[in-house]
């Protein structure tokens, strides 16, 4: 569905240029909050988004929507996890989920 060439070109363009072009085309702001920051390194990534919204879970009810998205991922997909409620004291993505995303070829995860 998405051209690998198009995704590769997104990785070479400045984020501000992409945001400005999307704003002109869509007629409104189309970028994420500036509070979203890279937590591990300065690696850039782009790809088709697989978006899920999770809420608080406990040990008996894992974050099934995110896990299902990881399990069905295609090479280059980007997992975007939204959260309903206060996420200040919870983990939205753990080591096992991150490993699964990597093994399944996901380009990155946005929390």
Coordinates of C-alpha atoms in Angstrom, one line a residue:
X1 CA 0.0 0.0 0.0
X2 CA 2.9 2.4 0.8
X3 CA 5.8 2.8 -1.5
X4 CA 9.2 2.0 0.1
X5 CA 10.6 4.8 -2.0
X6 CA 8.1 7.3 -0.5
X7 CA 8.9 6.2 3.1
X8 CA 12.7 6.5 2.4
X9 CA 12.2 10.0 1.0
X10 CA 10.3 11.0 4.2
X11 CA 13.3 10.0 6.2
X12 CA 15.4 12.6 4.3
X13 CA 13.1 15.6 4.6
X14 CA 13.1 17.9 7.6
X15 CA 10.1 17.4 9.9
X16 CA 9.1 21.0 9.7
X17 CA 8.9 20.8 5.9
X18 CA 6.6 17.7 6.1
X19 CA 4.4 19.5 8.7
X20 CA 4.2 22.7 6.7
X21 CA 3.2 20.7 3.5
X22 CA 0.6 18.7 5.4
X23 CA -0.8 21.9 6.9
X24 CA -1.2 23.5 3.4
X25 CA -2.8 20.4 2.0
X26 CA -5.1 19.6 4.9
X27 CA -5.9 23.1 6.0
X28 CA -5.1 22.5 9.7
X29 CA -2.3 21.5 11.9
X30 CA -1.3 17.8 11.4
X31 CA 1.7 17.3 13.6
X32 CA 2.0 15.7 17.0
X33 CA 2.6 17.5 20.3
X34 CA 6.1 18.9 20.9
X35 CA 6.0 17.0 24.2
X36 CA 6.6 13.8 22.2
X37 CA 10.4 13.3 22.2
X38 CA 12.8 10.6 21.2
X39 CA 13.6 8.7 24.4
X40 CA 16.5 6.4 23.2
X41 CA 18.6 8.0 20.5
X42 CA 18.3 10.3 17.6
X43 CA 17.2 7.7 15.1
X44 CA 14.6 9.0 12.6
X45 CA 11.9 6.7 11.3
X46 CA 8.8 6.9 9.1
X47 CA 6.2 4.4 8.0
X48 CA 2.6 3.6 7.9
X49 CA 1.0 4.1 11.4
X50 CA -0.7 1.3 13.3
X51 CA -2.6 3.3 15.9
X52 CA -4.1 1.9 19.1
X53 CA -5.5 3.4 22.2
X54 CA -4.9 1.6 25.5
X55 CA -6.1 2.2 29.1
X56 CA -4.9 1.1 32.5
X57 CA -4.4 -2.7 32.6
X58 CA -3.2 -5.1 35.3
X59 CA -1.2 -8.2 35.3
X60 CA -4.1 -10.4 34.2
X61 CA -5.2 -8.1 31.3
X62 CA -2.3 -7.2 29.1
X63 CA -2.4 -4.3 26.6
X64 CA -4.0 -6.5 24.0
X65 CA -4.6 -3.9 21.3
X66 CA -0.9 -3.0 21.2
X67 CA 0.2 -6.6 21.3
X68 CA -2.2 -7.4 18.4
X69 CA -0.8 -4.5 16.4
X70 CA 2.8 -5.8 17.0
X71 CA 1.8 -9.4 16.1
X72 CA 0.2 -8.3 12.8
X73 CA 2.9 -5.7 11.9
X74 CA 4.4 -5.6 8.5
X75 CA 8.0 -4.5 7.7
X76 CA 8.3 -0.7 8.2
X77 CA 5.1 -0.2 10.2
X78 CA 5.2 2.4 13.1
X79 CA 3.2 1.6 16.2
X80 CA 1.5 4.6 17.7
X81 CA 0.1 4.0 21.2
X82 CA -2.4 6.5 22.6
X83 CA -3.5 6.3 26.2
X84 CA -6.8 7.0 28.0
X85 CA -6.2 8.2 31.6
X86 CA -3.1 9.2 33.5
X87 CA 0.0 7.6 32.0
X88 CA 2.4 9.2 34.3
X89 CA 3.0 6.1 36.4
X90 CA 2.6 3.2 34.0
X91 CA 4.6 1.5 31.3
X92 CA 3.1 1.7 27.8
X93 CA 5.7 -0.5 26.2
X94 CA 7.9 -3.1 27.9
X95 CA 10.9 -5.1 26.8
X96 CA 9.0 -8.0 25.4
X97 CA 6.7 -5.8 23.3
X98 CA 9.7 -3.8 22.1
X99 CA 11.5 -7.0 21.1
X100 CA 8.4 -8.3 19.3
X101 CA 8.1 -5.0 17.4
X102 CA 11.8 -5.3 16.4
X103 CA 11.5 -8.9 15.3
X104 CA 8.4 -8.2 13.3
X105 CA 10.2 -5.4 11.4
X106 CA 8.5 -2.3 12.8
X107 CA 10.3 0.9 12.1
X108 CA 9.6 2.4 15.5
X109 CA 7.1 3.1 18.3
X110 CA 5.5 6.4 19.3
X111 CA 4.1 6.7 22.8

